[in-house]
Amino acid sequence: FLKYAILQSHTLEIKKKLEETDQELLEIAIIELRQRFNSQCKEVYVPFEVKLGDQIKVTIPQLGDKKKIVDLSLRNAKFYRQEQFKTIKIVDPDRHVKRLMAQMKADLRLDEEPVHIECFDNSNIQGTNPVAACVVFKNGKPSKKDYRNFNIKTVEGPDDFASMEEVVHRRYRRLLEEGEPLPQLVVVDGGKGQLSSGLKALDRLGLRGKITIIGIAKRLEELFYPNDPVPLYLDKRSETLKVIQQMRNEAHRFGITHHRNKRSKQAIETELDTIPGIGEKTAVELLRHFRSVKRIKTASKKELEDIIGVSRAQKIIDFYKNENE
């Protein structure tokens, strides 16, 4: 019966040179740590094969307590690295941005760093008031002043593919007309169908190859690329995936808010804005107080006067009186 206990721990950070392998780095680290602590230990547990000479037994555990020790070491190293990143983000945000951009470029197989990314999402809940949203991230962070909402104009009924093509085309046609900078990366919320629609829009504008466009499917977080049937799967804990998920969620939130506002405004227009002399501001004021059109209809003249004055209160009384007659 063997017992293992951690008597001492130490974290060593080594800067990797361009051509160095993980094996070489681990060998350097083990030698450095043994010399620093004057270790006489005859056995070392490691996750992969290393060469330490004939005097030291190298074990790559597969099961049991020894494997747990190696796993614990790996978790500690990853935790240390995460804490380092957090510190860099706070103390040196520019360095954090540079590292994130380089990581995203590598993870997403891009030709340049995605300093400017735009993400599109369609919202057509219950098939009514179809709208779309475009959110913009710069240096991995939301640039809310650049967010845009779109009311779908050319598509009849709920059609995600046609709606995506319309808004992507409208967005980049306008940026081209106004001479504004284009993003390095466009993300569309959806799978192959939405991606294909976005790509058609870029083709019509002559932007294929000038902007990278990808789609993110909701269920499995698959990333789709044009002309590639096999999706890309990123590590669920990767910063790249977290940025893309944040963009997708932000686009969905922004689009839903616009959709809700549009439906609310339409509900107001169908009732109160048909009353002569009652504008949108008055209608909103009434709804804020009475909570529903039904309560406004049954309110007394005095109750209405207290909210919107004598003249406009009389207009509402007269309108509903004529309607009932």
PDB file of C-alpha atoms in Angstrom:
ATOM      1  CA  PHE A   1       0.000   0.000   0.000  1.00  0.00           C
ATOM      2  CA  LEU A   2       1.647   3.223  -1.204  1.00  0.00           C
ATOM      3  CA  LYS A   3       0.814   6.789  -0.221  1.00  0.00           C
ATOM      4  CA  TYR A   4       1.751   9.831  -2.261  1.00  0.00           C
ATOM      5  CA  ALA A   5       1.994  13.363  -0.896  1.00  0.00           C
ATOM      6  CA  ILE A   6       3.083  16.645  -2.479  1.00  0.00           C
ATOM      7  CA  LEU A   7       6.020  17.866  -0.426  1.00  0.00           C
ATOM      8  CA  GLN A   8       6.892  20.838  -2.563  1.00  0.00           C
ATOM      9  CA  SER A   9       5.716  22.500  -5.759  1.00  0.00           C
ATOM     10  CA  HIS A  10       7.341  24.991  -8.094  1.00  0.00           C
ATOM     11  CA  THR A  11       6.244  26.496 -11.401  1.00  0.00           C
ATOM     12  CA  LEU A  12       8.913  27.161 -13.992  1.00  0.00           C
ATOM     13  CA  GLU A  13       8.145  29.258 -17.068  1.00  0.00           C
ATOM     14  CA  ILE A  14      10.341  28.687 -20.128  1.00  0.00           C
ATOM     15  CA  LYS A  15      10.196  30.783 -23.298  1.00  0.00           C
ATOM     16  CA  LYS A  16       9.883  28.540 -26.312  1.00  0.00           C
ATOM     17  CA  LYS A  17      12.198  29.101 -29.253  1.00  0.00           C
ATOM     18  CA  LEU A  18      10.793  28.746 -32.745  1.00  0.00           C
ATOM     19  CA  GLU A  19      12.035  25.233 -33.524  1.00  0.00           C
ATOM     20  CA  GLU A  20      11.977  23.700 -30.042  1.00  0.00           C
ATOM     21  CA  THR A  21       9.727  20.691 -29.460  1.00  0.00           C
ATOM     22  CA  ASP A  22       7.631  19.949 -26.368  1.00  0.00           C
ATOM     23  CA  GLN A  23      10.010  17.078 -25.604  1.00  0.00           C
ATOM     24  CA  GLU A  24      13.054  19.380 -25.620  1.00  0.00           C
ATOM     25  CA  LEU A  25      11.298  21.950 -23.426  1.00  0.00           C
ATOM     26  CA  LEU A  26      10.287  19.342 -20.847  1.00  0.00           C
ATOM     27  CA  GLU A  27      13.824  17.920 -20.738  1.00  0.00           C
ATOM     28  CA  ILE A  28      15.235  21.426 -20.090  1.00  0.00           C
ATOM     29  CA  ALA A  29      12.606  22.051 -17.375  1.00  0.00           C
ATOM     30  CA  ILE A  30      13.302  18.752 -15.552  1.00  0.00           C
ATOM     31  CA  ILE A  31      17.060  19.316 -15.571  1.00  0.00           C
ATOM     32  CA  GLU A  32      16.631  22.900 -14.345  1.00  0.00           C
ATOM     33  CA  LEU A  33      14.291  21.888 -11.503  1.00  0.00           C
ATOM     34  CA  ARG A  34      16.528  18.990 -10.381  1.00  0.00           C
ATOM     35  CA  GLN A  35      19.534  21.285 -10.212  1.00  0.00           C
ATOM     36  CA  ARG A  36      17.633  24.075  -8.447  1.00  0.00           C
ATOM     37  CA  PHE A  37      16.385  21.783  -5.665  1.00  0.00           C
ATOM     38  CA  ASN A  38      19.354  19.400  -5.710  1.00  0.00           C
ATOM     39  CA  SER A  39      16.955  16.535  -6.365  1.00  0.00           C
ATOM     40  CA  GLN A  40      18.316  12.984  -6.082  1.00  0.00           C
ATOM     41  CA  CYS A  41      15.029  11.373  -7.158  1.00  0.00           C
ATOM     42  CA  LYS A  42      15.574   8.262  -9.306  1.00  0.00           C
ATOM     43  CA  GLU A  43      12.180   8.318 -11.088  1.00  0.00           C
ATOM     44  CA  VAL A  44      10.231  11.004 -12.959  1.00  0.00           C
ATOM     45  CA  TYR A  45       6.572  10.871 -14.041  1.00  0.00           C
ATOM     46  CA  VAL A  46       5.928  12.598 -17.371  1.00  0.00           C
ATOM     47  CA  PRO A  47       3.077  12.755 -19.940  1.00  0.00           C
ATOM     48  CA  PHE A  48       5.315  11.704 -22.865  1.00  0.00           C
ATOM     49  CA  GLU A  49       8.752  10.244 -23.552  1.00  0.00           C
ATOM     50  CA  VAL A  50      11.839  12.309 -22.638  1.00  0.00           C
ATOM     51  CA  LYS A  51      15.563  11.499 -22.543  1.00  0.00           C
ATOM     52  CA  LEU A  52      17.184  12.088 -19.149  1.00  0.00           C
ATOM     53  CA  GLY A  53      20.069   9.634 -19.229  1.00  0.00           C
ATOM     54  CA  ASP A  54      20.466   6.150 -17.770  1.00  0.00           C
ATOM     55  CA  GLN A  55      20.453   7.227 -14.115  1.00  0.00           C
ATOM     56  CA  ILE A  56      16.811   8.391 -14.063  1.00  0.00           C
ATOM     57  CA  LYS A  57      13.803   6.148 -14.669  1.00  0.00           C
ATOM     58  CA  VAL A  58      11.213   7.834 -16.905  1.00  0.00           C
ATOM     59  CA  THR A  59       7.624   6.662 -16.336  1.00  0.00           C
ATOM     60  CA  ILE A  60       4.613   7.562 -18.470  1.00  0.00           C
ATOM     61  CA  PRO A  61       1.716   6.428 -16.261  1.00  0.00           C
ATOM     62  CA  GLN A  62      -1.517   5.281 -17.896  1.00  0.00           C
ATOM     63  CA  LEU A  63      -3.660   4.519 -14.827  1.00  0.00           C
ATOM     64  CA  GLY A  64      -3.771   4.826 -11.074  1.00  0.00           C
ATOM     65  CA  ASP A  65      -2.213   7.252  -8.597  1.00  0.00           C
ATOM     66  CA  LYS A  66       0.802   8.002 -10.766  1.00  0.00           C
ATOM     67  CA  LYS A  67      -1.464   9.054 -13.636  1.00  0.00           C
ATOM     68  CA  LYS A  68      -3.414  11.279 -11.218  1.00  0.00           C
ATOM     69  CA  ILE A  69      -0.182  13.011 -10.204  1.00  0.00           C
ATOM     70  CA  VAL A  70       0.694  13.782 -13.843  1.00  0.00           C
ATOM     71  CA  ASP A  71      -2.875  15.007 -14.496  1.00  0.00           C
ATOM     72  CA  LEU A  72      -2.679  17.264 -11.439  1.00  0.00           C
ATOM     73  CA  SER A  73       0.582  18.754 -12.703  1.00  0.00           C
ATOM     74  CA  LEU A  74      -0.996  19.472 -16.089  1.00  0.00           C
ATOM     75  CA  ARG A  75      -4.008  21.140 -14.449  1.00  0.00           C
ATOM     76  CA  ASN A  76      -1.716  23.272 -12.287  1.00  0.00           C
ATOM     77  CA  ALA A  77       0.279  24.358 -15.342  1.00  0.00           C
ATOM     78  CA  LYS A  78      -2.892  25.295 -17.248  1.00  0.00           C
ATOM     79  CA  PHE A  79      -4.236  27.194 -14.247  1.00  0.00           C
ATOM     80  CA  TYR A  80      -0.955  29.087 -13.922  1.00  0.00           C
ATOM     81  CA  ARG A  81      -1.123  30.009 -17.614  1.00  0.00           C
ATOM     82  CA  GLN A  82      -4.727  31.226 -17.310  1.00  0.00           C
ATOM     83  CA  GLU A  83      -3.777  33.405 -14.349  1.00  0.00           C
ATOM     84  CA  GLN A  84      -0.875  34.805 -16.360  1.00  0.00           C
ATOM     85  CA  PHE A  85      -3.274  35.720 -19.177  1.00  0.00           C
ATOM     86  CA  LYS A  86      -5.616  37.445 -16.718  1.00  0.00           C
ATOM     87  CA  THR A  87      -2.723  39.464 -15.321  1.00  0.00           C
ATOM     88  CA  ILE A  88      -1.571  40.439 -18.805  1.00  0.00           C
ATOM     89  CA  LYS A  89      -5.125  41.487 -19.707  1.00  0.00           C
ATOM     90  CA  ILE A  90      -5.279  43.834 -16.700  1.00  0.00           C
ATOM     91  CA  VAL A  91      -1.707  45.128 -16.593  1.00  0.00           C
ATOM     92  CA  ASP A  92      -0.880  45.145 -20.311  1.00  0.00           C
ATOM     93  CA  PRO A  93      -4.102  45.141 -22.388  1.00  0.00           C
ATOM     94  CA  ASP A  94      -2.222  45.817 -25.635  1.00  0.00           C
ATOM     95  CA  ARG A  95      -0.172  42.664 -25.175  1.00  0.00           C
ATOM     96  CA  HIS A  96      -3.357  40.724 -24.438  1.00  0.00           C
ATOM     97  CA  VAL A  97      -4.990  41.998 -27.654  1.00  0.00           C
ATOM     98  CA  LYS A  98      -1.936  41.097 -29.746  1.00  0.00           C
ATOM     99  CA  ARG A  99      -1.842  37.592 -28.297  1.00  0.00           C
ATOM    100  CA  LEU A 100      -5.607  37.117 -28.804  1.00  0.00           C
ATOM    101  CA  MET A 101      -5.487  38.337 -32.408  1.00  0.00           C
ATOM    102  CA  ALA A 102      -2.563  36.028 -33.203  1.00  0.00           C
ATOM    103  CA  GLN A 103      -4.404  33.112 -31.567  1.00  0.00           C
ATOM    104  CA  MET A 104      -7.625  33.775 -33.508  1.00  0.00           C
ATOM    105  CA  LYS A 105      -5.727  34.087 -36.763  1.00  0.00           C
ATOM    106  CA  ALA A 106      -4.131  30.675 -36.192  1.00  0.00           C
ATOM    107  CA  ASP A 107      -7.266  28.949 -34.863  1.00  0.00           C
ATOM    108  CA  LEU A 108      -9.515  30.184 -37.679  1.00  0.00           C
ATOM    109  CA  ARG A 109      -6.932  29.659 -40.452  1.00  0.00           C
ATOM    110  CA  LEU A 110      -7.020  33.314 -41.521  1.00  0.00           C
ATOM    111  CA  ASP A 111      -4.560  35.196 -43.722  1.00  0.00           C
ATOM    112  CA  GLU A 112      -4.586  38.217 -41.398  1.00  0.00           C
ATOM    113  CA  GLU A 113      -5.489  39.012 -37.811  1.00  0.00           C
ATOM    114  CA  PRO A 114      -9.258  39.555 -37.305  1.00  0.00           C
ATOM    115  CA  VAL A 115      -8.986  43.005 -35.739  1.00  0.00           C
ATOM    116  CA  HIS A 116     -12.444  43.902 -37.130  1.00  0.00           C
ATOM    117  CA  ILE A 117     -15.143  41.174 -37.029  1.00  0.00           C
ATOM    118  CA  GLU A 118     -18.851  41.464 -37.834  1.00  0.00           C
ATOM    119  CA  CYS A 119     -21.564  38.938 -36.938  1.00  0.00           C
ATOM    120  CA  PHE A 120     -25.099  38.645 -38.394  1.00  0.00           C
ATOM    121  CA  ASP A 121     -28.231  37.116 -36.868  1.00  0.00           C
ATOM    122  CA  ASN A 122     -31.823  36.907 -38.166  1.00  0.00           C
ATOM    123  CA  SER A 123     -34.850  37.300 -35.886  1.00  0.00           C
ATOM    124  CA  ASN A 124     -38.327  36.408 -37.184  1.00  0.00           C
ATOM    125  CA  ILE A 125     -40.146  35.094 -34.133  1.00  0.00           C
ATOM    126  CA  GLN A 126     -43.521  33.593 -35.106  1.00  0.00           C
ATOM    127  CA  GLY A 127     -42.876  34.776 -38.646  1.00  0.00           C
ATOM    128  CA  THR A 128     -43.670  38.403 -37.861  1.00  0.00           C
ATOM    129  CA  ASN A 129     -41.636  41.574 -38.332  1.00  0.00           C
ATOM    130  CA  PRO A 130     -38.517  39.890 -39.768  1.00  0.00           C
ATOM    131  CA  VAL A 131     -35.396  41.790 -38.735  1.00  0.00           C
ATOM    132  CA  ALA A 132     -31.658  41.164 -38.595  1.00  0.00           C
ATOM    133  CA  ALA A 133     -28.782  42.413 -36.482  1.00  0.00           C
ATOM    134  CA  CYS A 134     -25.122  43.090 -37.169  1.00  0.00           C
ATOM    135  CA  VAL A 135     -22.752  43.418 -34.229  1.00  0.00           C
ATOM    136  CA  VAL A 136     -19.164  44.599 -34.542  1.00  0.00           C
ATOM    137  CA  PHE A 137     -16.142  43.540 -32.481  1.00  0.00           C
ATOM    138  CA  LYS A 138     -12.815  45.357 -32.687  1.00  0.00           C
ATOM    139  CA  ASN A 139      -9.714  43.884 -31.057  1.00  0.00           C
ATOM    140  CA  GLY A 140     -11.887  41.124 -29.583  1.00  0.00           C
ATOM    141  CA  LYS A 141     -14.288  43.531 -27.815  1.00  0.00           C
ATOM    142  CA  PRO A 142     -17.780  44.865 -28.673  1.00  0.00           C
ATOM    143  CA  SER A 143     -17.860  48.181 -30.556  1.00  0.00           C
ATOM    144  CA  LYS A 144     -21.480  49.049 -29.749  1.00  0.00           C
ATOM    145  CA  LYS A 145     -21.512  52.337 -31.622  1.00  0.00           C
ATOM    146  CA  ASP A 146     -21.037  50.318 -34.816  1.00  0.00           C
ATOM    147  CA  TYR A 147     -23.941  47.890 -34.200  1.00  0.00           C
ATOM    148  CA  ARG A 148     -26.682  47.998 -36.854  1.00  0.00           C
ATOM    149  CA  ASN A 149     -30.268  46.736 -37.110  1.00  0.00           C
ATOM    150  CA  PHE A 150     -32.013  45.855 -40.375  1.00  0.00           C
ATOM    151  CA  ASN A 151     -35.695  45.567 -41.236  1.00  0.00           C
ATOM    152  CA  ILE A 152     -36.028  42.907 -43.944  1.00  0.00           C
ATOM    153  CA  LYS A 153     -37.336  44.603 -47.101  1.00  0.00           C
ATOM    154  CA  THR A 154     -37.134  42.211 -50.053  1.00  0.00           C
ATOM    155  CA  VAL A 155     -38.163  38.886 -48.480  1.00  0.00           C
ATOM    156  CA  GLU A 156     -41.755  37.736 -47.998  1.00  0.00           C
ATOM    157  CA  GLY A 157     -42.338  35.615 -44.884  1.00  0.00           C
ATOM    158  CA  PRO A 158     -39.747  33.881 -42.705  1.00  0.00           C
ATOM    159  CA  ASP A 159     -36.845  32.904 -44.959  1.00  0.00           C
ATOM    160  CA  ASP A 160     -33.521  32.840 -43.087  1.00  0.00           C
ATOM    161  CA  PHE A 161     -31.413  32.225 -46.174  1.00  0.00           C
ATOM    162  CA  ALA A 162     -32.851  35.034 -48.317  1.00  0.00           C
ATOM    163  CA  SER A 163     -32.878  37.396 -45.320  1.00  0.00           C
ATOM    164  CA  MET A 164     -29.201  36.691 -44.623  1.00  0.00           C
ATOM    165  CA  GLU A 165     -28.294  37.401 -48.239  1.00  0.00           C
ATOM    166  CA  GLU A 166     -30.220  40.690 -48.148  1.00  0.00           C
ATOM    167  CA  VAL A 167     -28.653  42.094 -44.965  1.00  0.00           C
ATOM    168  CA  VAL A 168     -25.090  41.035 -45.790  1.00  0.00           C
ATOM    169  CA  HIS A 169     -25.452  42.640 -49.221  1.00  0.00           C
ATOM    170  CA  ARG A 170     -26.944  45.847 -47.794  1.00  0.00           C
ATOM    171  CA  ARG A 171     -24.283  46.123 -45.092  1.00  0.00           C
ATOM    172  CA  TYR A 172     -21.245  45.843 -47.350  1.00  0.00           C
ATOM    173  CA  ARG A 173     -22.731  47.716 -50.286  1.00  0.00           C
ATOM    174  CA  ARG A 174     -23.131  50.656 -47.901  1.00  0.00           C
ATOM    175  CA  LEU A 175     -19.599  50.325 -46.469  1.00  0.00           C
ATOM    176  CA  LEU A 176     -18.225  50.288 -50.024  1.00  0.00           C
ATOM    177  CA  GLU A 177     -20.315  53.297 -51.067  1.00  0.00           C
ATOM    178  CA  GLU A 178     -19.197  55.278 -48.008  1.00  0.00           C
ATOM    179  CA  GLY A 179     -15.552  54.223 -48.275  1.00  0.00           C
ATOM    180  CA  GLU A 180     -15.605  52.673 -44.802  1.00  0.00           C
ATOM    181  CA  PRO A 181     -13.125  49.933 -43.811  1.00  0.00           C
ATOM    182  CA  LEU A 182     -14.246  46.344 -44.341  1.00  0.00           C
ATOM    183  CA  PRO A 183     -13.913  43.647 -41.658  1.00  0.00           C
ATOM    184  CA  GLN A 184     -11.303  40.915 -41.893  1.00  0.00           C
ATOM    185  CA  LEU A 185     -13.890  38.333 -40.784  1.00  0.00           C
ATOM    186  CA  VAL A 186     -17.669  37.943 -41.122  1.00  0.00           C
ATOM    187  CA  VAL A 187     -19.536  35.410 -38.971  1.00  0.00           C
ATOM    188  CA  VAL A 188     -23.099  34.381 -39.815  1.00  0.00           C
ATOM    189  CA  ASP A 189     -25.248  32.665 -37.207  1.00  0.00           C
ATOM    190  CA  GLY A 190     -26.238  29.390 -38.837  1.00  0.00           C
ATOM    191  CA  GLY A 191     -24.866  26.491 -40.805  1.00  0.00           C
ATOM    192  CA  LYS A 192     -24.171  25.846 -44.458  1.00  0.00           C
ATOM    193  CA  GLY A 193     -27.395  27.469 -45.741  1.00  0.00           C
ATOM    194  CA  GLN A 194     -26.831  30.839 -44.062  1.00  0.00           C
ATOM    195  CA  LEU A 195     -23.135  30.732 -44.993  1.00  0.00           C
ATOM    196  CA  SER A 196     -23.989  30.079 -48.638  1.00  0.00           C
ATOM    197  CA  SER A 197     -26.430  33.017 -48.602  1.00  0.00           C
ATOM    198  CA  GLY A 198     -23.847  35.364 -47.092  1.00  0.00           C
ATOM    199  CA  LEU A 199     -21.303  34.220 -49.660  1.00  0.00           C
ATOM    200  CA  LYS A 200     -23.737  35.003 -52.520  1.00  0.00           C
ATOM    201  CA  ALA A 201     -24.045  38.550 -51.201  1.00  0.00           C
ATOM    202  CA  LEU A 202     -20.259  38.984 -51.103  1.00  0.00           C
ATOM    203  CA  ASP A 203     -20.017  37.548 -54.650  1.00  0.00           C
ATOM    204  CA  ARG A 204     -22.514  40.117 -55.939  1.00  0.00           C
ATOM    205  CA  LEU A 205     -20.318  42.869 -54.485  1.00  0.00           C
ATOM    206  CA  GLY A 206     -17.055  41.392 -55.774  1.00  0.00           C
ATOM    207  CA  LEU A 207     -15.817  40.803 -52.226  1.00  0.00           C
ATOM    208  CA  ARG A 208     -15.160  37.051 -52.346  1.00  0.00           C
ATOM    209  CA  GLY A 209     -11.577  36.521 -51.261  1.00  0.00           C
ATOM    210  CA  LYS A 210     -11.367  40.027 -49.782  1.00  0.00           C
ATOM    211  CA  ILE A 211     -13.411  39.152 -46.679  1.00  0.00           C
ATOM    212  CA  THR A 212     -13.329  35.781 -44.922  1.00  0.00           C
ATOM    213  CA  ILE A 213     -16.830  34.537 -44.077  1.00  0.00           C
ATOM    214  CA  ILE A 214     -17.717  31.597 -41.821  1.00  0.00           C
ATOM    215  CA  GLY A 215     -20.899  30.186 -40.273  1.00  0.00           C
ATOM    216  CA  ILE A 216     -21.385  28.955 -36.719  1.00  0.00           C
ATOM    217  CA  ALA A 217     -24.009  26.232 -36.228  1.00  0.00           C
ATOM    218  CA  LYS A 218     -25.844  26.458 -32.900  1.00  0.00           C
ATOM    219  CA  ARG A 219     -26.062  22.873 -31.667  1.00  0.00           C
ATOM    220  CA  LEU A 220     -22.487  21.620 -31.784  1.00  0.00           C
ATOM    221  CA  GLU A 221     -20.640  24.937 -32.222  1.00  0.00           C
ATOM    222  CA  GLU A 222     -19.425  23.833 -35.647  1.00  0.00           C
ATOM    223  CA  LEU A 223     -17.624  26.398 -37.786  1.00  0.00           C
ATOM    224  CA  PHE A 224     -18.315  26.111 -41.523  1.00  0.00           C
ATOM    225  CA  TYR A 225     -16.127  27.508 -44.293  1.00  0.00           C
ATOM    226  CA  PRO A 226     -17.076  28.025 -47.960  1.00  0.00           C
ATOM    227  CA  ASN A 227     -16.381  24.995 -50.175  1.00  0.00           C
ATOM    228  CA  ASP A 228     -15.374  22.870 -47.171  1.00  0.00           C
ATOM    229  CA  PRO A 229     -17.892  20.126 -46.234  1.00  0.00           C
ATOM    230  CA  VAL A 230     -16.041  19.277 -43.021  1.00  0.00           C
ATOM    231  CA  PRO A 231     -16.700  21.723 -40.153  1.00  0.00           C
ATOM    232  CA  LEU A 232     -13.975  23.026 -37.867  1.00  0.00           C
ATOM    233  CA  TYR A 233     -14.311  22.227 -34.164  1.00  0.00           C
ATOM    234  CA  LEU A 234     -12.455  24.459 -31.724  1.00  0.00           C
ATOM    235  CA  ASP A 235     -11.546  23.518 -28.178  1.00  0.00           C
ATOM    236  CA  LYS A 236     -14.594  24.414 -26.058  1.00  0.00           C
ATOM    237  CA  ARG A 237     -12.315  26.321 -23.668  1.00  0.00           C
ATOM    238  CA  SER A 238     -10.450  28.280 -26.349  1.00  0.00           C
ATOM    239  CA  GLU A 239     -10.533  32.064 -26.281  1.00  0.00           C
ATOM    240  CA  THR A 240     -11.263  32.098 -30.016  1.00  0.00           C
ATOM    241  CA  LEU A 241     -14.482  30.132 -29.599  1.00  0.00           C
ATOM    242  CA  LYS A 242     -15.482  32.257 -26.609  1.00  0.00           C
ATOM    243  CA  VAL A 243     -15.155  35.458 -28.678  1.00  0.00           C
ATOM    244  CA  ILE A 244     -17.246  33.973 -31.501  1.00  0.00           C
ATOM    245  CA  GLN A 245     -19.878  32.713 -29.041  1.00  0.00           C
ATOM    246  CA  GLN A 246     -19.987  36.125 -27.393  1.00  0.00           C
ATOM    247  CA  MET A 247     -20.515  37.753 -30.792  1.00  0.00           C
ATOM    248  CA  ARG A 248     -23.263  35.303 -31.730  1.00  0.00           C
ATOM    249  CA  ASN A 249     -25.050  35.815 -28.398  1.00  0.00           C
ATOM    250  CA  GLU A 250     -24.686  39.590 -28.635  1.00  0.00           C
ATOM    251  CA  ALA A 251     -26.103  39.613 -32.181  1.00  0.00           C
ATOM    252  CA  HIS A 252     -29.035  37.469 -31.037  1.00  0.00           C
ATOM    253  CA  ARG A 253     -29.722  39.750 -28.056  1.00  0.00           C
ATOM    254  CA  PHE A 254     -29.456  42.906 -30.151  1.00  0.00           C
ATOM    255  CA  GLY A 255     -31.731  41.478 -32.854  1.00  0.00           C
ATOM    256  CA  ILE A 256     -34.354  40.229 -30.381  1.00  0.00           C
ATOM    257  CA  THR A 257     -34.477  43.654 -28.683  1.00  0.00           C
ATOM    258  CA  HIS A 258     -35.054  45.357 -32.029  1.00  0.00           C
ATOM    259  CA  HIS A 259     -37.686  42.765 -32.964  1.00  0.00           C
ATOM    260  CA  ARG A 260     -39.510  43.282 -29.664  1.00  0.00           C
ATOM    261  CA  ASN A 261     -39.434  47.072 -30.035  1.00  0.00           C
ATOM    262  CA  LYS A 262     -40.751  46.828 -33.574  1.00  0.00           C
ATOM    263  CA  ARG A 263     -43.626  44.577 -32.538  1.00  0.00           C
ATOM    264  CA  SER A 264     -44.490  46.884 -29.615  1.00  0.00           C
ATOM    265  CA  LYS A 265     -44.475  49.928 -31.853  1.00  0.00           C
ATOM    266  CA  GLN A 266     -46.664  48.153 -34.394  1.00  0.00           C
ATOM    267  CA  ALA A 267     -49.126  47.205 -31.631  1.00  0.00           C
ATOM    268  CA  ILE A 268     -49.331  50.847 -30.572  1.00  0.00           C
ATOM    269  CA  GLU A 269     -49.812  52.033 -34.143  1.00  0.00           C
ATOM    270  CA  THR A 270     -52.698  49.653 -34.850  1.00  0.00           C
ATOM    271  CA  GLU A 271     -54.732  51.107 -31.991  1.00  0.00           C
ATOM    272  CA  LEU A 272     -53.825  54.499 -30.600  1.00  0.00           C
ATOM    273  CA  ASP A 273     -52.058  56.075 -33.569  1.00  0.00           C
ATOM    274  CA  THR A 274     -55.253  55.840 -35.591  1.00  0.00           C
ATOM    275  CA  ILE A 275     -56.846  58.402 -33.267  1.00  0.00           C
ATOM    276  CA  PRO A 276     -56.633  61.884 -34.850  1.00  0.00           C
ATOM    277  CA  GLY A 277     -54.436  64.206 -32.809  1.00  0.00           C
ATOM    278  CA  ILE A 278     -52.807  61.417 -30.754  1.00  0.00           C
ATOM    279  CA  GLY A 279     -49.123  60.925 -31.566  1.00  0.00           C
ATOM    280  CA  GLU A 280     -46.632  58.224 -30.661  1.00  0.00           C
ATOM    281  CA  LYS A 281     -45.358  60.071 -27.573  1.00  0.00           C
ATOM    282  CA  THR A 282     -48.888  60.383 -26.156  1.00  0.00           C
ATOM    283  CA  ALA A 283     -49.633  56.732 -26.956  1.00  0.00           C
ATOM    284  CA  VAL A 284     -46.510  55.566 -25.121  1.00  0.00           C
ATOM    285  CA  GLU A 285     -47.376  57.794 -22.145  1.00  0.00           C
ATOM    286  CA  LEU A 286     -50.880  56.302 -21.946  1.00  0.00           C
ATOM    287  CA  LEU A 287     -49.664  52.727 -22.222  1.00  0.00           C
ATOM    288  CA  ARG A 288     -47.009  53.316 -19.584  1.00  0.00           C
ATOM    289  CA  HIS A 289     -49.736  54.441 -17.152  1.00  0.00           C
ATOM    290  CA  PHE A 290     -52.706  52.205 -18.060  1.00  0.00           C
ATOM    291  CA  ARG A 291     -50.670  49.160 -19.233  1.00  0.00           C
ATOM    292  CA  SER A 292     -53.114  48.173 -22.002  1.00  0.00           C
ATOM    293  CA  VAL A 293     -55.364  49.661 -24.709  1.00  0.00           C
ATOM    294  CA  LYS A 294     -58.355  47.952 -23.087  1.00  0.00           C
ATOM    295  CA  ARG A 295     -57.845  49.955 -19.876  1.00  0.00           C
ATOM    296  CA  ILE A 296     -57.453  53.165 -21.871  1.00  0.00           C
ATOM    297  CA  LYS A 297     -60.825  52.494 -23.522  1.00  0.00           C
ATOM    298  CA  THR A 298     -62.561  52.065 -20.167  1.00  0.00           C
ATOM    299  CA  ALA A 299     -60.754  54.919 -18.347  1.00  0.00           C
ATOM    300  CA  SER A 300     -62.778  57.890 -17.164  1.00  0.00           C
ATOM    301  CA  LYS A 301     -62.339  61.321 -18.682  1.00  0.00           C
ATOM    302  CA  LYS A 302     -60.814  62.536 -15.404  1.00  0.00           C
ATOM    303  CA  GLU A 303     -58.227  59.709 -15.393  1.00  0.00           C
ATOM    304  CA  LEU A 304     -57.235  60.525 -18.981  1.00  0.00           C
ATOM    305  CA  GLU A 305     -57.051  64.272 -18.294  1.00  0.00           C
ATOM    306  CA  ASP A 306     -54.666  63.687 -15.382  1.00  0.00           C
ATOM    307  CA  ILE A 307     -52.232  61.973 -17.778  1.00  0.00           C
ATOM    308  CA  ILE A 308     -52.506  63.813 -21.107  1.00  0.00           C
ATOM    309  CA  GLY A 309     -54.609  66.939 -20.501  1.00  0.00           C
ATOM    310  CA  VAL A 310     -58.161  67.982 -21.311  1.00  0.00           C
ATOM    311  CA  SER A 311     -57.909  68.370 -25.095  1.00  0.00           C
ATOM    312  CA  ARG A 312     -56.311  65.034 -25.920  1.00  0.00           C
ATOM    313  CA  ALA A 313     -58.403  63.193 -23.340  1.00  0.00           C
ATOM    314  CA  GLN A 314     -61.555  64.431 -25.110  1.00  0.00           C
ATOM    315  CA  LYS A 315     -60.242  63.174 -28.456  1.00  0.00           C
ATOM    316  CA  ILE A 316     -59.824  59.675 -27.024  1.00  0.00           C
ATOM    317  CA  ILE A 317     -63.284  59.757 -25.402  1.00  0.00           C
ATOM    318  CA  ASP A 318     -64.866  60.879 -28.686  1.00  0.00           C
ATOM    319  CA  PHE A 319     -62.961  58.282 -30.752  1.00  0.00           C
ATOM    320  CA  TYR A 320     -64.026  55.296 -28.688  1.00  0.00           C
ATOM    321  CA  LYS A 321     -67.542  56.662 -28.306  1.00  0.00           C
ATOM    322  CA  ASN A 322     -67.894  56.806 -32.111  1.00  0.00           C
ATOM    323  CA  GLU A 323     -66.301  53.357 -32.437  1.00  0.00           C
ATOM    324  CA  ASN A 324     -68.855  51.822 -30.048  1.00  0.00           C
ATOM    325  CA  GLU A 325     -71.717  53.501 -31.863  1.00  0.00           C
TER     326      GLU A 325
END
